Coordinates of C-alpha atoms in Angstrom, one line a residue:
Chain U
M1 CA -46.8 -27.6 5.8
S2 CA -46.2 -31.1 6.4
D3 CA -42.4 -32.2 4.6
P4 CA -41.0 -32.5 7.8
S5 CA -37.0 -31.0 6.9
S6 CA -39.5 -28.2 7.8
S7 CA -39.2 -27.9 10.6
V8 CA -35.7 -28.7 10.9
S9 CA -35.5 -24.8 8.2
G10 CA -37.3 -23.6 11.0
A11 CA -35.3 -23.9 14.1
L12 CA -31.8 -22.7 11.6
I13 CA -34.3 -19.9 10.7
D14 CA -35.4 -18.2 13.1
A15 CA -37.9 -14.4 13.4
E16 CA -34.3 -12.5 14.4
L17 CA -32.1 -14.2 12.0
A18 CA -35.8 -14.3 8.6
A19 CA -35.7 -10.0 9.0
F20 CA -31.9 -10.4 8.4
L21 CA -31.8 -12.1 5.5
A22 CA -35.2 -10.9 4.5
T23 CA -35.0 -6.9 4.4
A24 CA -31.3 -4.9 6.2
G25 CA -29.2 -3.7 4.0
V26 CA -27.6 -7.0 2.8
S27 CA -25.7 -8.0 -0.1
I28 CA -25.6 -12.1 -1.0
S29 CA -23.9 -14.2 -3.2
V30 CA -25.4 -17.3 -4.8
G31 CA -22.4 -19.5 -5.2
S32 CA -23.4 -23.2 -7.3
R33 CA -21.2 -26.1 -8.7
N34 CA -21.3 -28.3 -12.0
A35 CA -20.9 -31.8 -12.6
G36 CA -16.8 -31.3 -12.6
H37 CA -17.3 -29.6 -9.5
L38 CA -16.5 -26.6 -11.1
P39 CA -18.1 -23.8 -8.7
N40 CA -19.8 -20.8 -10.0
L41 CA -21.4 -17.5 -8.7
T42 CA -23.3 -14.5 -9.3
R43 CA -24.5 -11.8 -7.4
A44 CA -29.2 -11.5 -6.2
V45 CA -31.4 -8.6 -6.3
G46 CA -33.3 -9.9 -3.5
C47 CA -34.9 -12.6 -0.6
R48 CA -38.2 -14.1 0.0
I49 CA -38.6 -16.1 3.4
A50 CA -41.7 -18.6 3.3
D51 CA -44.0 -17.7 6.5
D52 CA -43.1 -20.6 8.4
R53 CA -39.1 -20.2 7.1
S54 CA -39.1 -23.0 5.4
R55 CA -38.4 -21.7 2.4
V56 CA -35.4 -19.6 1.3
S57 CA -36.2 -17.9 -2.4
V58 CA -33.6 -15.2 -4.0
F59 CA -33.6 -13.0 -7.0
V60 CA -31.4 -13.7 -10.0
V61 CA -31.1 -12.1 -13.6
A62 CA -30.6 -15.0 -15.3
E63 CA -29.4 -13.4 -17.9
Q64 CA -26.0 -12.8 -15.1
S65 CA -26.8 -16.0 -14.8
R66 CA -26.9 -19.2 -16.9
E67 CA -24.2 -20.9 -16.1
L68 CA -25.3 -20.8 -12.1
L69 CA -29.2 -22.1 -13.0
D70 CA -27.7 -24.5 -15.4
D71 CA -25.5 -26.6 -12.7
I72 CA -28.2 -26.0 -10.6
R73 CA -31.4 -27.4 -12.6
A74 CA -28.7 -29.9 -13.2
N75 CA -28.1 -31.0 -8.8
R76 CA -29.7 -28.9 -7.4
H77 CA -27.6 -27.3 -4.6
V78 CA -27.4 -24.6 -3.6
A79 CA -24.8 -22.3 -1.3
V80 CA -26.1 -18.4 -0.4
V81 CA -23.7 -16.0 1.7
F82 CA -25.7 -12.6 3.3
S83 CA -23.4 -9.6 4.5
E84 CA -24.6 -7.0 6.2
P85 CA -21.4 -4.8 5.3
H86 CA -21.5 -2.0 8.2
S87 CA -22.1 -4.4 10.3
H88 CA -19.8 -7.5 8.6
R89 CA -22.3 -9.9 10.0
T90 CA -22.3 -13.0 7.5
V91 CA -24.2 -15.7 7.6
Q92 CA -23.9 -18.6 5.2
L93 CA -26.7 -20.8 3.9
K94 CA -27.0 -24.5 1.6
G95 CA -29.8 -26.1 0.9
G96 CA -29.3 -29.6 -1.6
D97 CA -32.8 -29.2 -2.6
A98 CA -32.9 -25.5 -5.5
L99 CA -35.5 -25.0 -8.0
I100 CA -35.7 -22.8 -10.2
E101 CA -39.0 -20.7 -10.6
S102 CA -41.3 -17.5 -11.5
L103 CA -41.4 -14.6 -9.3
A104 CA -44.5 -14.9 -7.5
A105 CA -46.7 -11.6 -6.7
G106 CA -45.3 -9.1 -4.8
D107 CA -41.2 -10.3 -5.1
R108 CA -41.0 -6.9 -7.5
Q109 CA -42.2 -5.0 -4.0
I110 CA -40.3 -7.2 -2.4
I111 CA -37.2 -6.5 -4.9
A112 CA -37.9 -2.9 -4.4
R113 CA -37.9 -2.6 -0.9
Y114 CA -34.8 -4.6 -0.9
R115 CA -32.8 -2.2 -3.6
D116 CA -34.2 0.8 -1.1
A117 CA -32.1 -1.2 1.8
F118 CA -29.2 -2.3 0.4
T119 CA -29.3 1.3 -1.4
A120 CA -29.0 3.0 1.6
E121 CA -26.7 0.7 3.6
L122 CA -23.8 0.7 1.1
G123 CA -25.1 5.1 1.0
A124 CA -23.9 5.4 5.0
L125 CA -20.2 4.0 3.9
G126 CA -19.5 6.3 1.5
Y127 CA -21.4 4.7 -2.0
S128 CA -23.0 6.8 -4.7
G129 CA -26.7 5.8 -5.4
L130 CA -26.8 5.7 -8.7
F131 CA -23.6 3.2 -8.2
V132 CA -25.1 1.1 -5.7
Q133 CA -28.4 0.9 -8.5
T134 CA -26.0 -0.2 -11.4
L135 CA -24.9 -2.5 -9.3
I136 CA -27.8 -3.7 -8.3
D137 CA -29.6 -3.4 -11.4
S138 CA -32.9 -5.8 -12.7
S139 CA -34.2 -3.9 -14.7
A140 CA -33.7 -5.1 -17.9
G141 CA -33.9 -8.9 -17.9
E142 CA -35.6 -11.3 -16.5
L143 CA -35.5 -12.5 -12.8
V144 CA -37.1 -15.9 -11.1
A145 CA -36.1 -17.4 -7.7
L146 CA -33.6 -19.1 -7.1
S147 CA -36.0 -21.5 -3.7
F148 CA -34.6 -24.3 -1.4
T149 CA -34.6 -25.2 2.3
P150 CA -32.0 -24.6 3.9
N151 CA -30.1 -27.4 5.6
A152 CA -27.1 -25.7 7.6
A153 CA -26.9 -22.2 8.3
F154 CA -23.3 -21.4 9.6
S155 CA -21.7 -17.8 11.1
Q156 CA -19.0 -16.1 8.3
T157 CA -18.2 -12.9 10.2
P158 CA -14.8 -12.3 10.3
G159 CA -12.8 -13.4 13.3
P160 CA -12.3 -16.5 15.3
K161 CA -16.0 -18.3 15.1
A162 CA -16.4 -17.5 11.8
G163 CA -17.7 -20.4 10.3
A164 CA -19.6 -22.1 13.4
P165 CA -22.7 -23.6 12.2
L166 CA -26.0 -21.2 14.2
G167 CA -30.1 -22.3 15.2
G168 CA -27.7 -25.4 17.3
A169 CA -27.7 -26.7 14.1
Chain B
M1 CA -18.8 -10.0 -27.0
M2 CA -14.0 -10.4 -26.3
R3 CA -13.0 -11.7 -23.4
P4 CA -12.1 -8.8 -21.6
R5 CA -7.3 -8.7 -20.2
L6 CA -6.7 -8.7 -16.7
D7 CA -5.0 -5.8 -17.2
A8 CA -7.5 -3.5 -18.8
I9 CA -9.9 -4.4 -14.9
R10 CA -7.1 -4.7 -12.7
E11 CA -8.7 -1.6 -11.0
C12 CA -11.4 -3.9 -9.9
L13 CA -9.2 -5.9 -7.7
E14 CA -8.8 -2.5 -5.6
G15 CA -11.4 -4.2 -3.2
A16 CA -13.6 -0.5 -3.5
V17 CA -16.1 -3.2 -3.5
P18 CA -15.0 -6.7 -1.7
G19 CA -14.3 -9.7 -4.6
I20 CA -16.7 -12.9 -4.3
M21 CA -15.5 -15.6 -4.5
A22 CA -16.7 -18.8 -5.1
T23 CA -14.9 -22.9 -4.5
C24 CA -16.6 -25.8 -3.9
S25 CA -15.3 -29.7 -2.0
A26 CA -14.4 -32.4 -2.6
D27 CA -17.6 -33.8 -2.1
G28 CA -19.6 -30.9 -4.3
M29 CA -20.5 -29.3 -1.8
P30 CA -20.3 -25.2 -3.2
N31 CA -19.4 -22.7 -0.9
V32 CA -19.3 -18.4 -1.4
A33 CA -17.4 -16.2 0.7
Y34 CA -16.6 -12.5 0.8
L35 CA -13.1 -11.0 0.3
S36 CA -11.8 -8.6 2.1
Q37 CA -8.5 -8.3 -0.1
T38 CA -7.2 -9.4 -4.0
E39 CA -4.2 -8.4 -5.6
Y40 CA -3.6 -8.2 -9.9
V41 CA -0.6 -9.6 -9.9
D42 CA -0.5 -10.3 -13.1
G43 CA -2.3 -10.2 -16.9
H44 CA -2.4 -14.1 -15.2
H45 CA -2.2 -14.5 -11.6
V46 CA -4.4 -12.3 -8.6
A47 CA -3.4 -13.9 -5.4
L48 CA -6.4 -14.1 -2.4
S49 CA -5.5 -13.3 1.3
W50 CA -6.4 -16.5 3.0
Q51 CA -6.7 -15.0 6.3
F52 CA -8.7 -17.4 8.5
F53 CA -8.4 -21.8 8.5
N54 CA -11.9 -21.6 7.3
T55 CA -14.1 -23.1 3.8
T56 CA -13.3 -22.1 1.3
R57 CA -9.1 -22.6 2.1
R58 CA -9.8 -25.7 2.6
N59 CA -11.9 -26.4 -0.2
I60 CA -9.7 -24.5 -2.3
L61 CA -7.2 -27.4 -1.0
E62 CA -9.1 -30.2 -1.9
N63 CA -10.6 -29.1 -5.4
P64 CA -8.5 -25.4 -7.1
N65 CA -11.3 -24.4 -8.6
A66 CA -12.8 -21.2 -8.1
R67 CA -14.3 -18.2 -9.2
L68 CA -14.8 -14.2 -8.6
I69 CA -16.4 -11.8 -9.5
V70 CA -15.4 -8.3 -8.8
T71 CA -16.7 -5.2 -8.9
H72 CA -15.7 -1.7 -11.3
P73 CA -15.1 1.1 -8.2
R74 CA -16.5 3.8 -10.5
T75 CA -18.2 2.8 -13.1
A76 CA -20.1 -0.7 -11.2
E77 CA -19.5 -2.8 -14.5
R78 CA -18.5 -6.4 -13.1
Y79 CA -16.2 -9.6 -14.0
R80 CA -16.8 -12.5 -13.1
L81 CA -12.7 -14.5 -13.6
Q82 CA -11.9 -18.4 -13.5
L83 CA -9.8 -19.0 -11.4
R84 CA -7.6 -21.9 -10.7
Y85 CA -5.3 -21.9 -7.7
L86 CA -1.4 -22.4 -7.6
R87 CA 0.1 -22.3 -4.4
T88 CA 0.8 -20.1 -1.4
E89 CA 2.8 -17.0 -0.4
T90 CA 4.0 -16.6 3.6
A91 CA 7.2 -14.5 3.0
G92 CA 9.0 -12.1 0.3
P93 CA 8.0 -9.2 -1.8
L94 CA 4.4 -10.6 -2.8
F95 CA 3.4 -11.0 0.6
E96 CA 4.3 -7.7 2.3
R97 CA 2.7 -5.2 -0.7
M98 CA -0.5 -7.8 0.9
K99 CA -0.1 -7.3 4.6
A100 CA 0.5 -3.8 4.4
R101 CA -2.7 -3.8 2.7
L102 CA -4.2 -5.7 4.0
A103 CA -3.7 -3.3 7.4
G104 CA -4.7 -0.5 5.5
I105 CA -8.1 -2.4 4.8
A106 CA -8.6 -3.3 8.3
S107 CA -8.6 -0.4 10.1
H108 CA -10.6 1.9 7.4
T109 CA -13.5 -1.2 8.2
G110 CA -12.5 -1.8 11.9
M111 CA -10.8 -5.2 11.1
S112 CA -8.1 -4.3 12.9
G113 CA -6.5 -7.0 15.2
V114 CA -9.4 -9.7 13.2
F115 CA -7.7 -9.0 9.8
R116 CA -4.3 -11.3 10.0
L117 CA -2.7 -12.5 6.3
L118 CA -1.2 -15.9 6.8
G119 CA -1.0 -16.1 3.6
S120 CA -1.0 -15.1 -0.5
D121 CA -3.2 -17.8 -2.4
I122 CA -1.8 -17.2 -5.8
Y123 CA -4.6 -18.5 -8.1
R124 CA -3.8 -18.8 -12.7
V125 CA -6.9 -16.4 -14.0
V126 CA -7.5 -19.1 -16.8
D127 CA -11.9 -16.8 -18.2
V128 CA -12.6 -13.3 -17.4
E129 CA -16.4 -12.7 -18.9
R130 CA -17.9 -8.8 -18.0
V131 CA -21.6 -10.3 -16.2
P132 CA -23.8 -8.2 -18.8
G133 CA -25.0 -5.8 -17.4
P134 CA -26.2 -1.3 -17.1
A135 CA -22.7 -0.1 -16.0
L136 CA -21.5 4.2 -15.7
A137 CA -19.7 6.2 -17.5
P138 CA -16.7 6.7 -16.6
P139 CA -14.9 9.9 -14.6
P140 CA -12.8 12.0 -16.8
P141 CA -9.4 10.7 -16.8
R142 CA -6.8 12.8 -14.4
A143 CA -3.9 14.2 -15.6
S144 CA -2.1 11.5 -18.1
L145 CA 0.8 10.1 -17.2
L146 CA 2.8 8.8 -19.1
A147 CA 2.0 13.0 -20.2
A148 CA 3.2 13.0 -16.8
L149 CA 6.3 11.3 -16.9
R150 CA 7.0 12.4 -20.3
S151 CA 8.3 15.7 -18.6
T152 CA 9.5 14.9 -15.3
A153 CA 12.2 12.2 -17.8
A154 CA 13.0 15.7 -20.0
R155 CA 13.7 17.7 -16.4
I156 CA 15.8 14.4 -14.3
A157 CA 16.8 13.9 -18.4
C158 CA 18.6 17.2 -18.0
C159 CA 20.1 17.9 -14.3
R160 CA 23.4 17.6 -13.5
E161 CA 24.1 16.8 -9.7
L162 CA 22.6 15.5 -7.3
D163 CA 21.1 17.9 -5.5
T164 CA 19.4 19.0 -8.5
L165 CA 18.8 16.0 -9.8
L166 CA 16.5 16.0 -6.0
T167 CA 15.0 18.5 -5.9
E168 CA 13.2 19.2 -9.6
T169 CA 12.0 15.3 -8.6
L170 CA 10.3 16.4 -6.1
A171 CA 9.2 19.4 -8.1
S172 CA 8.4 17.7 -11.0
L173 CA 6.1 14.9 -8.5
E174 CA 3.5 18.0 -8.0
T175 CA 4.2 20.3 -11.4
H176 CA 2.9 17.3 -13.5
F177 CA 1.0 14.5 -10.8
D178 CA -0.3 16.7 -8.1
I179 CA 1.7 14.3 -5.7
R180 CA 2.7 16.5 -2.7
H181 CA 3.9 16.1 -0.5
T182 CA 7.5 13.4 -1.2
M183 CA 10.8 12.5 -0.4
V184 CA 14.0 11.1 -0.3
L185 CA 15.6 8.3 1.4
L186 CA 19.1 7.2 0.4
L187 CA 19.9 3.4 1.8
D188 CA 23.4 3.6 4.8
G189 CA 26.0 2.3 3.7
S190 CA 25.6 0.1 6.0
A191 CA 22.2 -1.4 4.4
T192 CA 20.3 -1.6 8.4
R193 CA 18.6 1.9 7.3
L194 CA 17.8 4.5 5.6
Y195 CA 18.4 8.6 5.7
T196 CA 16.2 11.2 4.0
I197 CA 18.1 13.4 1.2
A198 CA 14.9 15.2 0.6
S199 CA 11.2 16.6 0.8
R200 CA 9.1 18.8 0.3
G201 CA 5.5 19.5 0.6
Y202 CA 6.2 19.2 4.9
E203 CA 6.6 21.8 7.3
H204 CA 9.9 20.8 8.9
S205 CA 11.9 19.0 6.1
G206 CA 13.2 15.3 7.9
V207 CA 16.2 15.3 6.5
G208 CA 18.9 13.9 8.1
S209 CA 15.6 12.2 9.6
E210 CA 15.8 8.2 9.4
I211 CA 13.9 5.1 9.5
P212 CA 15.0 1.5 9.9
L213 CA 15.1 -1.6 6.9
G214 CA 11.6 -2.9 6.9
Q215 CA 10.0 -0.6 9.3
G216 CA 6.6 1.3 8.2
V217 CA 5.3 1.3 4.1
I218 CA 9.3 3.2 3.4
G219 CA 11.3 0.7 4.6
V220 CA 9.9 -2.5 4.3
A221 CA 9.4 -1.6 0.6
A222 CA 13.6 -1.4 0.9
R223 CA 13.7 -4.3 2.3
E224 CA 11.9 -5.5 0.4
A225 CA 12.5 -4.9 -2.7
T226 CA 9.4 -4.2 -3.9
P227 CA 6.2 -0.8 -4.2
I228 CA 4.1 -1.1 -1.4
R229 CA 0.9 0.8 -1.7
I230 CA -1.7 1.4 1.1
G231 CA -5.5 3.9 0.1
Y232 CA -6.5 3.6 4.1
M233 CA -4.8 5.3 6.8
T234 CA -3.5 2.3 9.2
L235 CA -1.8 3.0 12.6
E236 CA 0.0 -0.1 12.1
Y237 CA 2.1 1.1 9.1
A238 CA 2.4 5.4 9.7
Y239 CA 6.0 4.9 10.0
G240 CA 6.2 7.3 12.7
R241 CA 4.8 4.7 15.7
A242 CA 6.8 1.8 13.2
I243 CA 10.4 3.9 14.1
R244 CA 9.5 4.1 18.2
A245 CA 8.0 0.8 18.6
A246 CA 11.1 -0.3 16.5
T247 CA 13.4 2.8 19.2
E248 CA 11.3 0.6 22.1
E249 CA 11.6 -3.3 20.9
S250 CA 15.3 -2.9 18.9
G251 CA 18.9 -3.0 19.7
L252 CA 18.9 -1.0 16.0
A253 CA 17.3 2.6 18.2
D254 CA 20.9 3.6 19.7
A255 CA 21.9 3.6 16.8
L256 CA 18.6 5.3 15.1
E257 CA 18.9 8.5 14.7
T258 CA 16.2 10.1 16.5
E259 CA 16.9 13.3 17.4
I260 CA 15.2 15.2 13.7
P261 CA 11.7 14.0 13.6
L262 CA 10.4 12.2 9.8
P263 CA 8.8 14.5 7.9
G264 CA 5.3 13.0 6.7
L265 CA 1.5 13.8 7.2
A266 CA 0.3 13.2 10.5
E267 CA -3.0 11.7 9.1
S268 CA -2.7 9.7 6.3
R269 CA -4.8 8.1 4.2
S270 CA -2.5 7.0 0.8
Q271 CA 1.1 5.6 1.4
L272 CA 3.9 4.9 -2.2
A273 CA 6.7 4.4 -1.5
V274 CA 9.1 2.4 -4.7
P275 CA 12.4 1.1 -4.4
I276 CA 15.0 3.2 -6.2
R277 CA 17.0 0.7 -7.9
A278 CA 20.0 0.6 -10.2
C279 CA 22.8 -1.8 -11.6
G280 CA 20.6 -4.6 -9.7
R281 CA 20.8 -2.9 -6.1
L282 CA 18.8 -1.0 -3.7
L283 CA 19.6 3.0 -3.9
G284 CA 17.1 4.2 -1.8
V285 CA 13.2 4.9 -1.6
L286 CA 10.5 7.4 -3.4
Y287 CA 7.9 7.9 -1.2
V288 CA 4.3 10.0 -1.6
E289 CA 1.1 10.3 0.4
S290 CA -1.7 12.7 0.7
P291 CA -4.1 12.9 2.9
Q292 CA -7.0 11.8 0.1
E293 CA -8.1 8.1 0.7
L294 CA -7.2 5.7 -2.3
R295 CA -5.2 8.4 -4.0
F296 CA -3.1 6.4 -5.4
G297 CA -3.7 3.4 -8.3
Y298 CA -2.3 0.4 -9.4
D299 CA -1.5 2.9 -13.2
D300 CA 0.0 5.9 -10.8
E301 CA 2.4 3.0 -9.5
D302 CA 3.0 1.7 -12.4
A303 CA 4.9 5.2 -13.8
L304 CA 6.6 6.3 -10.3
V305 CA 8.0 3.1 -10.1
A306 CA 9.8 3.8 -14.1
L307 CA 10.1 7.5 -12.1
A308 CA 12.4 5.7 -9.7
G309 CA 14.3 3.7 -12.7
Q310 CA 15.5 6.5 -14.2
L311 CA 15.9 8.7 -11.6
G312 CA 18.5 5.2 -9.3
A313 CA 20.4 5.8 -12.8
A314 CA 20.5 8.9 -12.7
M315 CA 21.9 9.3 -9.2
L316 CA 24.3 6.0 -10.1
S317 CA 26.1 8.3 -12.9
L318 CA 26.4 11.6 -11.8
Q319 CA 28.1 9.6 -8.7
Q320 CA 30.0 8.3 -11.0
A321 CA 30.4 11.4 -13.3
S322 CA 31.3 13.9 -9.7
E323 CA 34.2 11.3 -8.8
L324 CA 35.5 10.9 -12.4
N325 CA 36.2 15.4 -12.9
E326 CA 36.8 15.5 -9.1
E327 CA 39.2 19.2 -9.4
A328 CA 41.9 18.2 -6.7
I329 CA 44.3 20.3 -6.6
A330 CA 42.3 24.3 -5.5
P331 CA 44.2 27.6 -4.5
E332 CA 43.1 28.4 -0.6
P333 CA 40.2 32.1 -2.1
Q334 CA 41.3 34.8 0.8
A335 CA 40.0 33.6 4.7
R336 CA 37.0 36.3 5.2
P337 CA 36.9 38.1 8.2
V338 CA 35.5 36.6 11.6
D339 CA 34.1 38.0 15.0
G340 CA 31.6 37.3 17.7
S341 CA 32.0 35.2 20.8
P342 CA 33.2 31.7 19.2
L343 CA 30.7 29.2 18.5
V344 CA 30.7 25.2 20.2
V345 CA 31.9 23.0 17.8
R346 CA 31.3 19.5 19.9
H347 CA 32.0 16.3 18.3
Y348 CA 31.3 12.3 20.0
A349 CA 33.3 10.2 19.0
E350 CA 31.8 7.1 19.7
D351 CA 28.6 7.8 17.0
D352 CA 29.9 10.7 15.2
S353 CA 27.9 13.8 16.3
I354 CA 27.6 16.6 16.3
F355 CA 26.8 19.8 17.9
L356 CA 26.9 23.4 17.4
D357 CA 26.8 25.4 20.8
D358 CA 23.8 22.9 22.6
D359 CA 21.7 22.8 19.4
Y360 CA 21.9 19.3 16.6
L361 CA 23.2 18.8 14.2
I362 CA 24.5 15.7 12.0
K363 CA 26.0 12.3 13.2
G364 CA 27.0 9.3 11.9
V365 CA 28.8 9.9 8.3
A366 CA 28.2 12.9 8.1
G367 CA 29.1 14.5 11.1
S368 CA 32.8 12.5 10.2
I369 CA 33.3 14.6 7.3
F370 CA 31.8 17.8 9.6
W371 CA 34.5 17.2 11.6
A372 CA 37.1 16.9 9.4
L373 CA 36.8 19.8 7.4
V374 CA 36.1 22.2 10.8
R375 CA 39.4 20.4 12.3
D376 CA 41.4 21.2 9.3
H377 CA 40.2 24.7 9.6
A378 CA 41.3 25.3 12.5
E379 CA 44.3 23.8 12.5
A380 CA 44.9 24.4 9.2
G381 CA 43.6 27.6 8.1
R382 CA 42.0 26.1 5.4
S383 CA 38.7 26.3 3.6
T384 CA 38.0 24.5 0.5
F385 CA 38.1 20.9 -0.3
S386 CA 37.9 18.8 -2.5
N387 CA 35.4 15.3 -3.1
R388 CA 38.4 13.5 -3.7
E389 CA 40.0 14.5 -0.7
L390 CA 37.1 13.6 1.5
R391 CA 36.7 9.5 -0.5
L392 CA 40.0 9.2 0.7
D393 CA 40.1 10.8 3.9
P394 CA 40.9 8.3 6.7
R395 CA 39.1 9.9 9.3
I396 CA 35.7 9.8 7.5
R397 CA 34.9 6.3 7.7
L398 CA 33.0 5.9 5.1
P399 CA 30.7 2.9 5.2
D400 CA 30.8 1.7 2.3
V401 CA 32.1 2.2 -1.4
S402 CA 29.1 2.1 -3.2
D403 CA 28.0 5.3 -0.2
N404 CA 27.2 8.3 -1.7
L405 CA 29.4 10.9 -0.1
E406 CA 28.2 13.3 -2.5
A407 CA 24.8 12.8 -0.9
R408 CA 26.0 13.1 2.8
L409 CA 27.5 16.4 1.4
I410 CA 24.0 17.4 -0.1
L411 CA 22.9 16.2 4.0
L412 CA 25.2 18.4 5.6
R413 CA 24.6 21.3 4.0
R414 CA 20.6 21.4 3.9
R415 CA 21.3 20.8 7.7
L416 CA 23.2 23.7 8.1
N417 CA 21.1 25.9 5.9
E418 CA 18.7 24.8 7.7
R419 CA 19.2 25.1 11.6
D420 CA 20.8 28.7 9.7
A421 CA 24.3 27.7 11.4
C422 CA 26.7 30.0 11.0
V423 CA 28.6 27.8 9.2
R424 CA 28.1 27.0 5.9
L425 CA 29.1 24.6 3.3
E426 CA 28.7 25.7 -0.5
K427 CA 29.4 24.6 -3.2
A428 CA 33.4 25.5 -4.7
G429 CA 33.6 24.9 -8.6
R430 CA 33.5 21.5 -9.5
G431 CA 33.6 18.4 -5.7
R432 CA 34.8 20.7 -4.4
L433 CA 33.9 22.4 -1.1
L434 CA 34.0 26.1 0.3
L435 CA 33.6 26.1 4.4
T436 CA 32.4 29.7 5.1
T437 CA 31.6 30.0 9.1
R438 CA 31.0 34.5 11.1
R439 CA 31.7 33.5 14.3
P440 CA 35.9 31.7 15.0
L441 CA 34.9 28.3 16.2
T442 CA 35.8 26.1 19.2
L443 CA 36.2 22.8 19.0
V444 CA 36.1 20.3 21.6
E445 CA 35.8 15.6 21.2
V446 CA 33.8 14.3 24.0
G447 CA 34.5 11.2 24.8
A448 CA 32.7 7.9 25.2
G449 CA 29.8 8.6 27.4
G450 CA 31.1 12.7 28.1
P451 CA 27.8 14.8 28.6
R452 CA 25.1 15.5 25.9
P453 CA 23.4 18.9 26.5
T454 CA 19.9 18.1 26.4
P455 CA 17.7 19.1 23.2
A456 CA 17.4 22.7 22.8
C457 CA 13.9 23.1 22.2
G458 CA 11.3 23.4 18.5

């Protein structure tokens, strides 16, 4: 990759964080805002990190996210939060160049693995598998990928350090 | 598609699945945060907990528009709410309700000491939208709360005496609501504490035990005159602990009844305290609890608030009726023979506490009533007494005209029965009492600072 921003993003997301975002049983939520600064949000059903960790893609059900997708087409601003229920570890990424893309090869496998990981995570906390799978069901609607270059990352784990920038940014 | 009503989806605000919130800064940067607490306020408002000075907080002060996703705890349906921030409350009923619930949530999620309520942020709900997606079938409902309320109301309406009213109310909660651990506490005339007048479902009734206003779930519900409901076990609001803390830190400790242990579940996982009010004033608290998490929902709270309303009105009208119907004069019955060694009745003037031999019985107003009764019995040979004369008796210092004499007599009667005492108080017609004793009485008045018996075992 020749994009100079990729090295910045690589610094934001180290290998350990990439594994957390893309393979842990984390709850993933995506935020946007429209021209009038009215925010919108939706739940994502999986995450892919580029090999060089410069780009992050999260998958959303289009039917559940219409206004959010309109916002992103209009201004490309995005905020994504990843939170692991049992540890409360929470990370927020921001981007200003988000694009809506079709799923790539292998994305459906990522989504299936995410479903298993999130089901196991919440199962350990007492939520039934059926409940979790209903919550993140994506079988019916069209899925799209929201891809962006993180330009900021913050820890939002509850406590005194919440809001601190990550990765020496 | 029809817009869902907020009150129809308020179960989603219980927080079994944390809410997610999106806000936006003045310069247009979106932000997303997970919420540990969302609270239904009314059909058009929700409150969110403000715990930290974070981006969400900065954003809503700059730009009041927000979006919230909440999830139904059983069907997994999601709703997207459009919100507009109105104001923050840092004291009062809503704040205290949220603070108590947050303590339960914090303890449940291992966040005690991290979660602390700084304020209740109140939002107007501009729009509610169902997020398209599958839903699980809701589980069959528990017994209808309205039917339970109706059956209970019918039983309450038949009660002619306070004692029966209390017993029937708690029995109805078990029979019709399947709520098995319950108590009623009344506000003391001094309005600084509550005393237990009736309980059901505990090994020891705890009748006569006290809780200071503002302590634990019960004390906060009374002080703020608002229902307090917690769905998880929390040490912060465990009332036993609250009492101990209060005893250690305040001068009220001297005045608190600590010799009668509070009833209560050792591992209470759901607690609901509902104020009993009538004619604009607080009479006491109806308290229910369960060893099961999230046992009481919004609907249970609504039902018990309605029940407490009827209970309060009934208590007040029974009190007034008993004052009107009291018979002043009654013939003395034939004295019953007594034998055996004398029972020593000690009265400590400083707090009106009474000991029968070495067993603590009661103190305060109920103690002064008992002392007056046994004195008249020993010195003038009297056995029957009217409520009216007790009400006017200068020795009894009822703290307030509104203080419920009937309730004090119930307390006294129940304590005597529970202690299996040789002295008993029985009802002898409308507004009259009969004092009976199986052993002769020796009365001992102890002045200030007099030595007290060491507490007996159990």
